Amino acid sequence: MYRMLIVDDEEVITDGLFEVFSQLELGLDLYKAYSGEEALDWMNRTRVDIVLTDIRMPEMDGLELMNNIRKRWQHCKIVFLTGYNDFDYVYQAIQHPGVSYLLKSEGYDKIIKAITDAIAELENSLKFHHLIQKSREKLTTLETLAQGNYFRYLLQGTRAAEQLEVDFRQLGIALDPSLPVIVALVVLQRMNGNGLHPSFAESQETALALKFLAESFLTERTSSLGVIDRYGDLVWLIQPKPGDGMDAGGAYSHTVTFLEGQFELMQQASKDSLGVTIAVTICADPCDWKQLSAVYDRIRSQQYKRAGDGAQMVHTVNVEMIETAALSRSLREKAEALAVHLEGGRREGFLAVLEELIESAFGDKRNGGPILLELYYSIALLLFSYINRWEMHDKVGTNGLMQRDMHASWQDSFEHLKKTAETLFDFRLSGEKTRAAATIEKVRIYIEEHIGEDLSLVRLAGMIHFNPSYLSRLFKQECGVNLSEYIDEVRMERAKEMLKQDELKIAEVGARLGYETHHSFTRFFKKSTGVTPLEYRESFRK
């Protein structure tokens, strides 16, 4: 819902426009102000999307108000109401985008048309085309970071070839998911010139610079993707370019040789131009995409087992005996995915990953015990951490959670973890619902006790420190009716109670319910009941 603010120092104009737009179904949340200062007060409290304002006002005129609006809400559309003698003002105003003007004498139809045009402009602008255009110069860096996230996602499990094809196309990855890939790991030396570890920002900047430098060495004969892994090192996924007349085996073999030479050149170039020394490990055997996780583990372990400090090293390895290392890393990666689901309250996703982890761990016949032990305590510590964070010690039992040997079997151990997780999700959901109900009840009580005061969405949202849109959605979710409908219902019931008594005049009843004019109250009452307040009172007397 868009928010429109009507501003004019003449109350009769402001109130009249407010009444007109209140009767229209334009999806607008309406507010009014009788001066530029009051208008700014509204804009300091909440987002404003459209301002319909007089251009000549005392103290703060429309142009000054426009400049203040631009500082707060740049997307806001402004419609000025002007007189015949305001040409100089108008000329200054229309130099700004998102500003239009109307003569006060043109009538309500023209004003309504200007506001509907402003709404259409807002809807188009919210497509963010202009933001995409502004981001063009950062596209390469953003793609690198996104592709790095995707690479870490790939390491968590196998994707079908058709899924890879869609992913590659959307992320701008120029590799063929149906062909094997050569994997190379480039490890940056972690000390700067002062012998100190660089900051995170420095490491990221160096890795990106090295990636862009390396692309100039690899582009000629290969299709490649360079990504930054979780340790801040560069991982290269490489395929030979087609068209050299070799069979697949020969093409990949020659590509490995090509890479050994190019990485040597890159080592020297990075040292000369970036002041960075690197160690490179290349997997000589091309791997299918489903083997990527295992191969990555293999070459990283070879970096760990290297001879010497690895500076200026280019090391080629073959893939052997990788299953156990791959399983251990895969379990750790997926255990991290559990934390993501737990944080987001996604029960089904959490339980699905948990079942997959348990199945994988029990399937490891050679080294099952240590793997199961690592997995159990990883998950138990995760659950224990969230029990602490959410202060649920009195609701979710922790007995036996950190003592694996209290359970008779591995099956019992993991069943205990599963039940603990489900209990944690149950209490979290229950707590969310309880807090939502209590918050909405607070709003309802406030409405009933202040029915004659300002009950705008912004006012009510500010009272409970929510943003207006969220309060509107939460109220509808909890009560089944829109907030405005509920306020009207309360006013109607209170009006009937007052009209049954003769103590107040009808105009006084309307005033006590927040209606500024007798006609507004009469119109509202008749629309709701089919009779006027006077007719209702007379019928009750009879």
Coordinates of C-alpha atoms in Angstrom, one line a residue:
M1 CA 0.0 0.0 0.0
Y2 CA 1.3 3.4 -1.0
R3 CA 1.2 6.4 1.4
M4 CA 0.0 9.8 0.3
L5 CA 0.4 13.0 2.3
I6 CA -1.9 16.0 1.6
V7 CA -0.4 19.4 2.5
D8 CA -2.1 22.8 2.5
D9 CA -2.2 25.6 5.0
E10 CA -5.9 26.1 4.2
E11 CA -7.7 23.5 6.3
V12 CA -10.8 23.5 4.2
I13 CA -8.7 22.5 1.1
T14 CA -6.7 19.8 3.0
D15 CA -9.8 18.3 4.6
G16 CA -11.8 18.4 1.4
L17 CA -9.1 16.6 -0.6
F18 CA -8.7 14.1 2.2
E19 CA -12.5 13.4 2.1
V20 CA -12.4 12.9 -1.7
F21 CA -9.5 10.5 -1.7
S22 CA -11.0 8.6 1.3
Q23 CA -13.9 7.6 -0.9
L24 CA -11.8 6.3 -3.7
E25 CA -10.3 2.8 -3.8
L26 CA -6.8 3.6 -5.0
G27 CA -5.0 1.5 -2.4
L28 CA -3.7 4.6 -0.6
D29 CA -2.9 5.1 3.0
L30 CA -3.8 8.8 3.5
Y31 CA -2.4 11.4 5.8
K32 CA -2.7 15.2 6.0
A33 CA -0.7 18.1 7.2
Y34 CA -1.5 21.8 7.5
S35 CA 2.0 23.2 7.1
G36 CA 5.4 22.2 5.7
E37 CA 6.8 21.6 9.1
E38 CA 4.0 19.2 10.0
A39 CA 4.5 17.5 6.7
L40 CA 8.2 17.0 7.5
D41 CA 7.2 15.5 10.9
W42 CA 5.2 12.9 9.1
M43 CA 8.1 12.1 6.7
N44 CA 10.5 11.7 9.7
R45 CA 8.2 9.1 11.1
T46 CA 7.4 7.0 8.1
R47 CA 8.0 6.5 4.4
V48 CA 5.9 8.7 2.1
D49 CA 5.3 7.8 -1.5
I50 CA 3.2 10.7 -2.9
V51 CA 2.9 14.3 -1.7
L52 CA 0.0 16.4 -2.9
T53 CA 0.8 19.9 -1.7
D54 CA 0.2 23.6 -2.2
I55 CA 3.2 25.4 -3.7
R56 CA 2.7 28.7 -1.8
M57 CA 2.6 28.3 2.0
P58 CA 3.8 30.5 4.9
E59 CA 7.1 29.7 6.6
M60 CA 8.0 26.7 4.4
D61 CA 6.8 26.9 0.8
G62 CA 6.4 24.0 -1.6
L63 CA 9.8 24.2 -3.1
E64 CA 11.6 24.1 0.3
L65 CA 9.3 21.2 1.2
M66 CA 10.3 19.5 -2.0
N67 CA 14.0 19.8 -1.2
N68 CA 13.5 18.3 2.2
I69 CA 11.4 15.4 0.7
R70 CA 14.3 14.6 -1.7
K71 CA 16.7 14.3 1.2
R72 CA 14.5 11.8 2.9
W73 CA 12.5 9.8 0.3
Q74 CA 14.0 10.2 -3.2
H75 CA 11.4 8.0 -4.8
C76 CA 8.5 10.2 -3.6
K77 CA 6.3 11.7 -6.3
I78 CA 5.2 15.3 -5.8
V79 CA 2.1 16.9 -7.2
F80 CA 1.9 20.7 -6.7
L81 CA -1.3 22.6 -6.6
T82 CA -0.7 26.1 -8.0
G83 CA -2.4 29.4 -8.8
Y84 CA -2.2 31.4 -12.0
N85 CA 0.5 33.6 -10.6
D86 CA 2.9 30.9 -9.6
F87 CA 4.8 30.4 -12.9
D88 CA 8.2 31.1 -11.4
Y89 CA 7.6 28.5 -8.7
V90 CA 6.4 26.0 -11.2
Y91 CA 9.3 26.5 -13.5
Q92 CA 11.7 25.7 -10.7
A93 CA 9.7 22.7 -9.6
I94 CA 9.4 20.9 -13.0
Q95 CA 13.2 20.9 -13.4
H96 CA 13.1 18.0 -10.9
P97 CA 12.2 14.4 -11.8
G98 CA 9.0 13.0 -10.2
V99 CA 7.4 16.4 -9.9
S100 CA 4.1 17.5 -11.7
Y101 CA 1.7 20.4 -11.1
L102 CA -1.9 21.3 -11.4
L103 CA -3.9 24.5 -11.2
K104 CA -6.2 24.6 -8.2
S105 CA -9.1 25.6 -10.5
E106 CA -8.9 22.4 -12.6
G107 CA -11.1 20.4 -10.3
Y108 CA -11.0 17.0 -8.6
D109 CA -11.0 14.9 -11.7
K110 CA -7.7 16.3 -12.9
I111 CA -6.2 15.9 -9.4
I112 CA -7.3 12.3 -9.2
K113 CA -5.8 11.6 -12.6
A114 CA -2.5 13.1 -11.5
I115 CA -2.4 10.9 -8.4
T116 CA -3.2 7.7 -10.4
D117 CA -0.4 8.6 -12.8
A118 CA 1.9 9.0 -9.8
I119 CA 0.9 5.6 -8.6
A120 CA 1.7 4.1 -12.0
E121 CA 5.1 5.7 -12.0
L122 CA 5.9 4.3 -8.6
E123 CA 5.0 0.8 -9.7
N124 CA 7.3 1.1 -12.7
S125 CA 10.1 2.5 -10.7
L126 CA 10.0 -0.3 -8.1
K127 CA 11.2 -2.7 -10.8
F128 CA 14.7 -1.4 -9.9
H129 CA 15.9 -1.2 -13.5
H130 CA 17.8 2.0 -12.6
L131 CA 19.6 0.1 -9.7
I132 CA 20.6 -2.6 -12.1
Q133 CA 22.1 0.0 -14.5
K134 CA 24.1 1.6 -11.7
S135 CA 25.6 -1.8 -10.7
R136 CA 27.1 -2.5 -14.2
E137 CA 30.6 -1.4 -13.2
K138 CA 30.5 -3.8 -10.2
L139 CA 29.1 -6.7 -12.2
T140 CA 32.4 -8.7 -12.5
T141 CA 33.2 -8.5 -8.8
L142 CA 29.6 -9.4 -7.8
E143 CA 29.5 -12.3 -10.3
T144 CA 32.8 -13.6 -8.7
L145 CA 31.3 -13.5 -5.3
A146 CA 28.1 -15.1 -6.4
Q147 CA 29.9 -17.8 -8.3
G148 CA 32.1 -18.5 -5.2
N149 CA 28.9 -19.0 -3.1
Y150 CA 27.6 -21.3 -5.8
F151 CA 30.8 -23.3 -5.8
R152 CA 30.5 -23.8 -2.0
Y153 CA 26.9 -24.9 -2.6
L154 CA 28.1 -27.4 -5.2
L155 CA 30.5 -29.0 -2.7
Q156 CA 27.5 -29.9 -0.5
G157 CA 26.1 -32.4 -3.0
T158 CA 25.5 -33.4 -6.6
R159 CA 23.3 -31.5 -8.9
A160 CA 21.7 -33.1 -12.0
A161 CA 23.2 -32.1 -15.4
E162 CA 20.0 -30.3 -16.4
Q163 CA 20.1 -28.3 -13.1
L164 CA 23.7 -27.4 -13.6
E165 CA 22.9 -26.1 -17.1
V166 CA 20.3 -23.8 -15.7
D167 CA 22.5 -22.6 -12.9
F168 CA 25.5 -22.0 -15.2
R169 CA 23.4 -19.9 -17.6
Q170 CA 21.9 -17.8 -14.8
L171 CA 25.3 -17.2 -13.1
G172 CA 27.2 -16.5 -16.4
I173 CA 29.4 -19.6 -16.0
A174 CA 31.0 -20.4 -19.4
L175 CA 31.5 -24.1 -18.7
D176 CA 29.8 -27.2 -20.1
P177 CA 28.1 -29.2 -17.4
S178 CA 28.1 -32.3 -19.6
L179 CA 31.9 -32.4 -19.9
P180 CA 34.5 -33.2 -17.2
V181 CA 36.5 -30.4 -15.6
I182 CA 40.1 -29.9 -14.4
V183 CA 40.4 -28.5 -10.9
A184 CA 43.3 -26.3 -9.7
L185 CA 43.9 -24.7 -6.3
V186 CA 45.8 -21.5 -6.0
V187 CA 46.8 -20.7 -2.4
L188 CA 47.9 -17.2 -1.5
Q189 CA 50.7 -16.7 1.0
R190 CA 49.1 -15.1 4.1
M191 CA 51.8 -12.7 5.2
N192 CA 52.0 -9.1 4.1
G193 CA 55.2 -7.1 3.7
N194 CA 55.3 -6.4 7.5
G195 CA 55.1 -10.1 8.4
L196 CA 51.5 -9.7 9.6
H197 CA 48.3 -11.4 8.5
P198 CA 46.3 -9.2 6.1
S199 CA 42.8 -8.2 7.0
F200 CA 39.7 -9.9 5.4
A201 CA 39.2 -7.0 3.1
E202 CA 42.9 -7.1 2.0
S203 CA 42.7 -10.8 1.4
Q204 CA 39.5 -10.5 -0.7
E205 CA 41.0 -7.6 -2.7
T206 CA 44.2 -9.6 -3.4
A207 CA 42.3 -12.7 -4.4
L208 CA 40.1 -10.8 -6.9
A209 CA 43.1 -9.0 -8.4
L210 CA 44.8 -12.4 -8.8
K211 CA 41.8 -13.8 -10.4
F212 CA 41.6 -11.1 -13.0
L213 CA 45.3 -11.4 -13.7
A214 CA 45.1 -15.2 -14.1
E215 CA 42.2 -14.9 -16.6
S216 CA 44.6 -13.2 -19.1
F217 CA 46.8 -16.3 -18.9
L218 CA 44.0 -18.9 -19.3
T219 CA 41.5 -17.4 -21.7
E220 CA 43.5 -18.2 -24.9
R221 CA 43.1 -22.0 -24.8
T222 CA 40.6 -22.8 -22.1
S223 CA 37.2 -22.0 -20.7
S224 CA 37.6 -21.4 -17.0
L225 CA 35.9 -20.2 -13.9
G226 CA 37.9 -18.8 -11.0
V227 CA 36.1 -18.7 -7.6
I228 CA 37.2 -17.7 -4.0
D229 CA 36.6 -20.6 -1.6
R230 CA 35.8 -20.4 2.1
Y231 CA 39.5 -20.0 3.0
G232 CA 40.0 -17.1 0.7
D233 CA 42.0 -19.1 -1.9
L234 CA 41.3 -19.4 -5.6
V235 CA 39.8 -22.5 -7.1
W236 CA 39.9 -22.8 -10.9
L237 CA 37.5 -25.1 -12.8
I238 CA 38.9 -25.5 -16.4
Q239 CA 37.9 -27.1 -19.7
P240 CA 39.8 -27.1 -23.0
K241 CA 38.3 -25.1 -25.8
P242 CA 36.9 -27.2 -28.6
G243 CA 38.3 -27.2 -32.1
D244 CA 41.9 -28.2 -31.8
G245 CA 41.4 -31.6 -33.6
M246 CA 42.4 -33.7 -30.6
D247 CA 40.2 -36.4 -28.9
A248 CA 38.9 -35.7 -25.5
G249 CA 41.7 -37.5 -23.7
G250 CA 44.4 -35.7 -25.6
A251 CA 42.8 -32.3 -25.2
Y252 CA 42.7 -32.6 -21.4
S253 CA 46.2 -34.0 -21.2
H254 CA 47.6 -31.1 -23.3
T255 CA 45.5 -28.7 -21.2
V256 CA 47.2 -29.9 -18.0
T257 CA 50.6 -29.3 -19.5
F258 CA 49.5 -25.9 -20.7
L259 CA 48.2 -25.1 -17.2
E260 CA 51.5 -26.1 -15.6
G261 CA 53.4 -23.6 -17.8
Q262 CA 50.8 -20.8 -17.5
F263 CA 50.6 -21.0 -13.7
E264 CA 54.4 -20.7 -13.6
L265 CA 54.2 -17.5 -15.6
M266 CA 51.3 -16.3 -13.4
Q267 CA 53.4 -16.9 -10.3
Q268 CA 56.1 -14.5 -11.6
A269 CA 53.5 -12.0 -12.8
S270 CA 51.7 -12.0 -9.5
K271 CA 54.9 -11.5 -7.6
D272 CA 56.0 -8.6 -9.8
S273 CA 52.7 -6.8 -10.2
L274 CA 50.8 -7.7 -6.9
G275 CA 53.7 -8.6 -4.6
V276 CA 51.9 -11.9 -3.9
T277 CA 53.5 -15.4 -3.8
I278 CA 51.3 -18.4 -4.6
A279 CA 51.3 -22.2 -4.5
V280 CA 49.4 -24.1 -7.1
T281 CA 48.1 -27.7 -7.1
I282 CA 46.5 -29.1 -10.2
C283 CA 44.5 -32.3 -10.4
A284 CA 45.9 -34.1 -13.5
D285 CA 42.7 -36.2 -13.9
P286 CA 39.6 -34.5 -15.2
C287 CA 36.6 -35.2 -13.0
D288 CA 32.9 -35.4 -13.5
W289 CA 30.9 -32.7 -11.7
K290 CA 29.6 -35.3 -9.2
Q291 CA 33.3 -35.9 -8.2
L292 CA 34.0 -32.2 -7.7
S293 CA 33.6 -32.3 -3.9
A294 CA 36.0 -35.3 -3.6
V295 CA 38.6 -33.8 -5.9
Y296 CA 38.6 -30.5 -4.2
D297 CA 39.2 -32.2 -0.9
R298 CA 42.1 -34.2 -2.4
I299 CA 44.0 -31.3 -3.8
R300 CA 43.5 -29.2 -0.6
S301 CA 44.9 -32.1 1.5
Q302 CA 47.9 -32.3 -0.9
Q303 CA 48.5 -28.6 -0.3
Y304 CA 48.6 -29.4 3.4
K305 CA 51.1 -32.2 2.9
R306 CA 53.3 -30.3 0.6
A307 CA 57.1 -30.2 1.0
G308 CA 58.4 -26.9 2.2
D309 CA 56.5 -23.6 2.3
G310 CA 54.9 -24.1 -1.1
A311 CA 56.0 -20.6 -2.4
Q312 CA 56.3 -20.6 -6.2
M313 CA 55.2 -24.3 -6.3
V314 CA 53.2 -25.9 -9.1
H315 CA 52.2 -29.4 -8.0
T316 CA 50.3 -31.9 -10.1
V317 CA 48.5 -34.8 -8.4
N318 CA 46.3 -37.7 -9.3
V319 CA 43.0 -38.6 -7.6
E320 CA 43.4 -41.6 -5.3
M321 CA 41.6 -42.8 -2.2
I322 CA 39.4 -39.8 -1.8
E323 CA 36.1 -41.2 -0.5
T324 CA 36.7 -40.9 3.3
A325 CA 38.1 -37.3 3.2
A326 CA 35.2 -36.3 0.9
L327 CA 32.6 -37.8 3.2
S328 CA 34.1 -36.0 6.3
R329 CA 34.1 -32.6 4.6
S330 CA 30.7 -33.2 3.1
L331 CA 29.3 -34.0 6.6
R332 CA 30.8 -30.8 7.9
E333 CA 29.4 -28.7 5.1
K334 CA 25.9 -30.1 5.5
A335 CA 26.1 -29.7 9.2
E336 CA 26.5 -26.0 8.5
A337 CA 23.4 -26.1 6.4
L338 CA 21.5 -27.3 9.4
A339 CA 22.4 -24.1 11.2
V340 CA 20.9 -22.1 8.3
H341 CA 17.6 -24.0 8.5
L342 CA 17.5 -23.7 12.2
E343 CA 18.1 -20.0 12.1
G344 CA 15.4 -19.5 9.6
G345 CA 12.9 -21.8 11.4
R346 CA 12.6 -24.2 8.5
R347 CA 11.7 -27.4 10.1
E348 CA 11.2 -29.5 7.0
G349 CA 14.5 -28.4 5.5
F350 CA 16.4 -29.2 8.7
L351 CA 14.9 -32.7 9.1
A352 CA 15.6 -33.5 5.4
V353 CA 19.3 -32.5 5.7
L354 CA 19.6 -34.4 9.1
E355 CA 18.2 -37.6 7.6
E356 CA 20.6 -37.3 4.6
L357 CA 23.6 -36.7 7.0
I358 CA 22.7 -39.7 9.1
E359 CA 22.3 -41.9 6.0
S360 CA 25.6 -40.8 4.6
A361 CA 27.4 -41.4 7.9
F362 CA 26.0 -44.9 8.4
G363 CA 26.9 -45.7 4.9
D364 CA 30.6 -45.2 5.5
K365 CA 31.8 -48.8 6.2
R366 CA 35.5 -48.2 6.6
N367 CA 35.6 -45.3 9.0
G368 CA 32.1 -45.1 10.4
G369 CA 32.9 -44.7 14.1
P370 CA 34.9 -41.5 14.0
I371 CA 32.7 -40.0 11.3
L372 CA 29.6 -40.8 13.4
L373 CA 31.2 -39.3 16.5
E374 CA 32.2 -36.1 14.7
L375 CA 28.7 -35.8 13.2
Y376 CA 26.9 -36.4 16.5
Y377 CA 28.8 -33.8 18.5
S378 CA 28.6 -31.3 15.6
I379 CA 24.8 -31.4 15.6
A380 CA 24.5 -31.7 19.4
L381 CA 26.7 -28.6 19.9
L382 CA 24.6 -26.7 17.3
L383 CA 21.3 -27.6 19.1
F384 CA 22.8 -26.7 22.5
S385 CA 24.0 -23.3 21.1
Y386 CA 20.5 -22.5 19.9
I387 CA 18.9 -23.6 23.2
N388 CA 21.2 -21.1 24.9
R389 CA 20.5 -18.3 22.4
W390 CA 16.7 -18.7 22.5
E391 CA 16.7 -19.2 26.3
M392 CA 14.8 -22.5 26.2
H393 CA 16.6 -24.4 28.9
D394 CA 13.4 -24.8 30.9
K395 CA 11.5 -26.0 27.9
V396 CA 14.0 -28.1 25.9
G397 CA 15.8 -30.7 27.9
T398 CA 19.6 -30.9 27.4
N399 CA 20.1 -34.1 29.5
G400 CA 22.0 -36.6 27.3
L401 CA 22.6 -34.1 24.5
M402 CA 26.3 -33.7 25.1
Q403 CA 26.9 -37.2 26.5
R404 CA 26.8 -39.6 23.5
D405 CA 27.6 -42.6 25.7
M406 CA 24.3 -42.2 27.6
H407 CA 22.6 -43.7 24.5
A408 CA 22.5 -47.5 23.9
S409 CA 23.3 -47.3 20.2
W410 CA 24.1 -44.9 17.4
Q411 CA 20.5 -45.1 16.2
D412 CA 19.3 -44.0 19.6
S413 CA 21.8 -41.2 19.7
F414 CA 20.6 -39.6 16.4
E415 CA 17.0 -40.2 17.3
H416 CA 17.6 -38.2 20.5
L417 CA 19.1 -35.4 18.3
K418 CA 16.1 -35.5 16.0
K419 CA 13.5 -35.3 18.9
T420 CA 15.5 -32.4 20.5
A421 CA 15.4 -30.5 17.2
E422 CA 11.7 -31.1 16.8
T423 CA 11.0 -29.9 20.3
L424 CA 13.1 -26.8 19.6
F425 CA 11.1 -26.0 16.5
D426 CA 7.8 -26.6 18.3
F427 CA 8.6 -24.1 21.1
R428 CA 10.0 -21.5 18.7
L429 CA 6.8 -21.6 16.6
S430 CA 4.7 -21.5 19.8
G431 CA 6.6 -18.5 21.0
E432 CA 6.2 -16.7 17.7
K433 CA 2.5 -17.2 17.8
T434 CA 2.1 -16.2 21.4
R435 CA 4.1 -13.0 20.9
A436 CA 2.1 -12.1 17.8
A437 CA -1.2 -12.6 19.6
A438 CA -0.1 -10.5 22.5
T439 CA 1.1 -7.7 20.2
I440 CA -2.1 -7.6 18.3
E441 CA -4.2 -7.7 21.5
K442 CA -2.2 -4.6 22.7
V443 CA -3.1 -2.8 19.4
R444 CA -6.8 -3.8 19.8
I445 CA -6.9 -2.5 23.4
Y446 CA -5.3 0.8 22.3
I447 CA -7.8 1.2 19.6
E448 CA -10.7 0.7 21.9
E449 CA -9.3 3.1 24.5
H450 CA -8.4 5.8 22.0
I451 CA -11.1 5.4 19.4
G452 CA -11.6 9.2 19.0
E453 CA -7.9 9.9 18.4
D454 CA -5.4 9.4 15.5
L455 CA -5.5 5.7 14.7
S456 CA -3.5 5.9 11.5
L457 CA -1.4 2.9 10.6
V458 CA 1.8 4.8 11.1
R459 CA 0.6 5.9 14.6
L460 CA -0.3 2.4 15.7
A461 CA 2.9 0.9 14.2
G462 CA 5.0 3.4 16.0
M463 CA 3.3 2.5 19.3
I464 CA 4.6 -1.1 19.0
H465 CA 7.8 -0.3 17.1
F466 CA 6.8 -2.1 13.9
N467 CA 7.0 -0.9 10.4
P468 CA 3.4 -0.1 9.1
S469 CA 3.3 -2.7 6.4
Y470 CA 4.3 -5.5 8.8
L471 CA 1.7 -4.5 11.3
S472 CA -1.0 -4.4 8.6
R473 CA -0.1 -7.9 7.5
L474 CA 0.2 -9.3 11.0
F475 CA -3.1 -7.9 12.1
K476 CA -4.9 -9.4 9.1
Q477 CA -3.2 -12.7 9.8
E478 CA -4.2 -12.8 13.4
C479 CA -7.7 -11.3 13.2
G480 CA -8.9 -12.2 9.8
V481 CA -9.8 -8.6 8.9
N482 CA -7.9 -5.5 7.8
L483 CA -6.8 -3.1 10.5
S484 CA -8.9 -0.3 9.0
E485 CA -12.0 -2.6 8.9
Y486 CA -11.5 -3.4 12.5
I487 CA -11.3 0.3 13.5
D488 CA -14.5 0.9 11.6
E489 CA -16.2 -1.9 13.4
V490 CA -15.2 -0.6 16.8
R491 CA -16.3 2.9 15.9
M492 CA -19.6 1.6 14.6
E493 CA -20.3 -0.4 17.8
R494 CA -19.3 2.6 20.0
A495 CA -21.5 4.9 17.8
K496 CA -24.5 2.7 18.3
E497 CA -24.0 2.6 22.1
M498 CA -23.8 6.4 22.2
L499 CA -26.8 7.0 19.9
K500 CA -29.0 4.8 22.1
Q501 CA -28.5 7.5 24.8
D502 CA -29.8 11.0 24.5
E503 CA -26.9 12.7 26.3
L504 CA -24.9 13.7 23.2
K505 CA -25.9 15.4 20.0
I506 CA -25.2 13.4 16.8
A507 CA -22.3 15.8 15.9
E508 CA -20.8 15.3 19.4
V509 CA -21.0 11.5 18.9
G510 CA -19.1 11.8 15.6
A511 CA -16.5 14.1 17.2
R512 CA -15.8 11.6 20.0
L513 CA -15.2 8.9 17.5
G514 CA -12.7 10.9 15.6
Y515 CA -14.8 12.3 12.7
E516 CA -14.0 16.0 12.1
T517 CA -17.3 16.9 10.4
H518 CA -20.9 15.9 11.0
H519 CA -21.2 14.9 7.3
S520 CA -18.3 12.5 7.5
F521 CA -19.8 10.7 10.5
T522 CA -23.3 10.6 8.8
R523 CA -21.8 9.2 5.6
F524 CA -19.8 6.5 7.4
F525 CA -22.8 5.5 9.6
K526 CA -25.3 5.2 6.7
K527 CA -22.8 3.3 4.6
S528 CA -22.4 0.7 7.4
T529 CA -26.1 0.5 8.6
G530 CA -28.2 1.8 5.7
V531 CA -29.7 4.5 7.9
T532 CA -28.5 7.9 9.2
P533 CA -27.5 8.3 12.9
L534 CA -30.7 10.3 13.4
E535 CA -32.9 7.6 11.9
Y536 CA -31.1 5.0 14.0
R537 CA -31.7 7.0 17.2
E538 CA -35.3 7.6 16.3
S539 CA -35.9 3.9 15.6
F540 CA -34.4 2.9 19.0
R541 CA -36.6 5.4 20.8
K542 CA -39.7 3.9 19.1

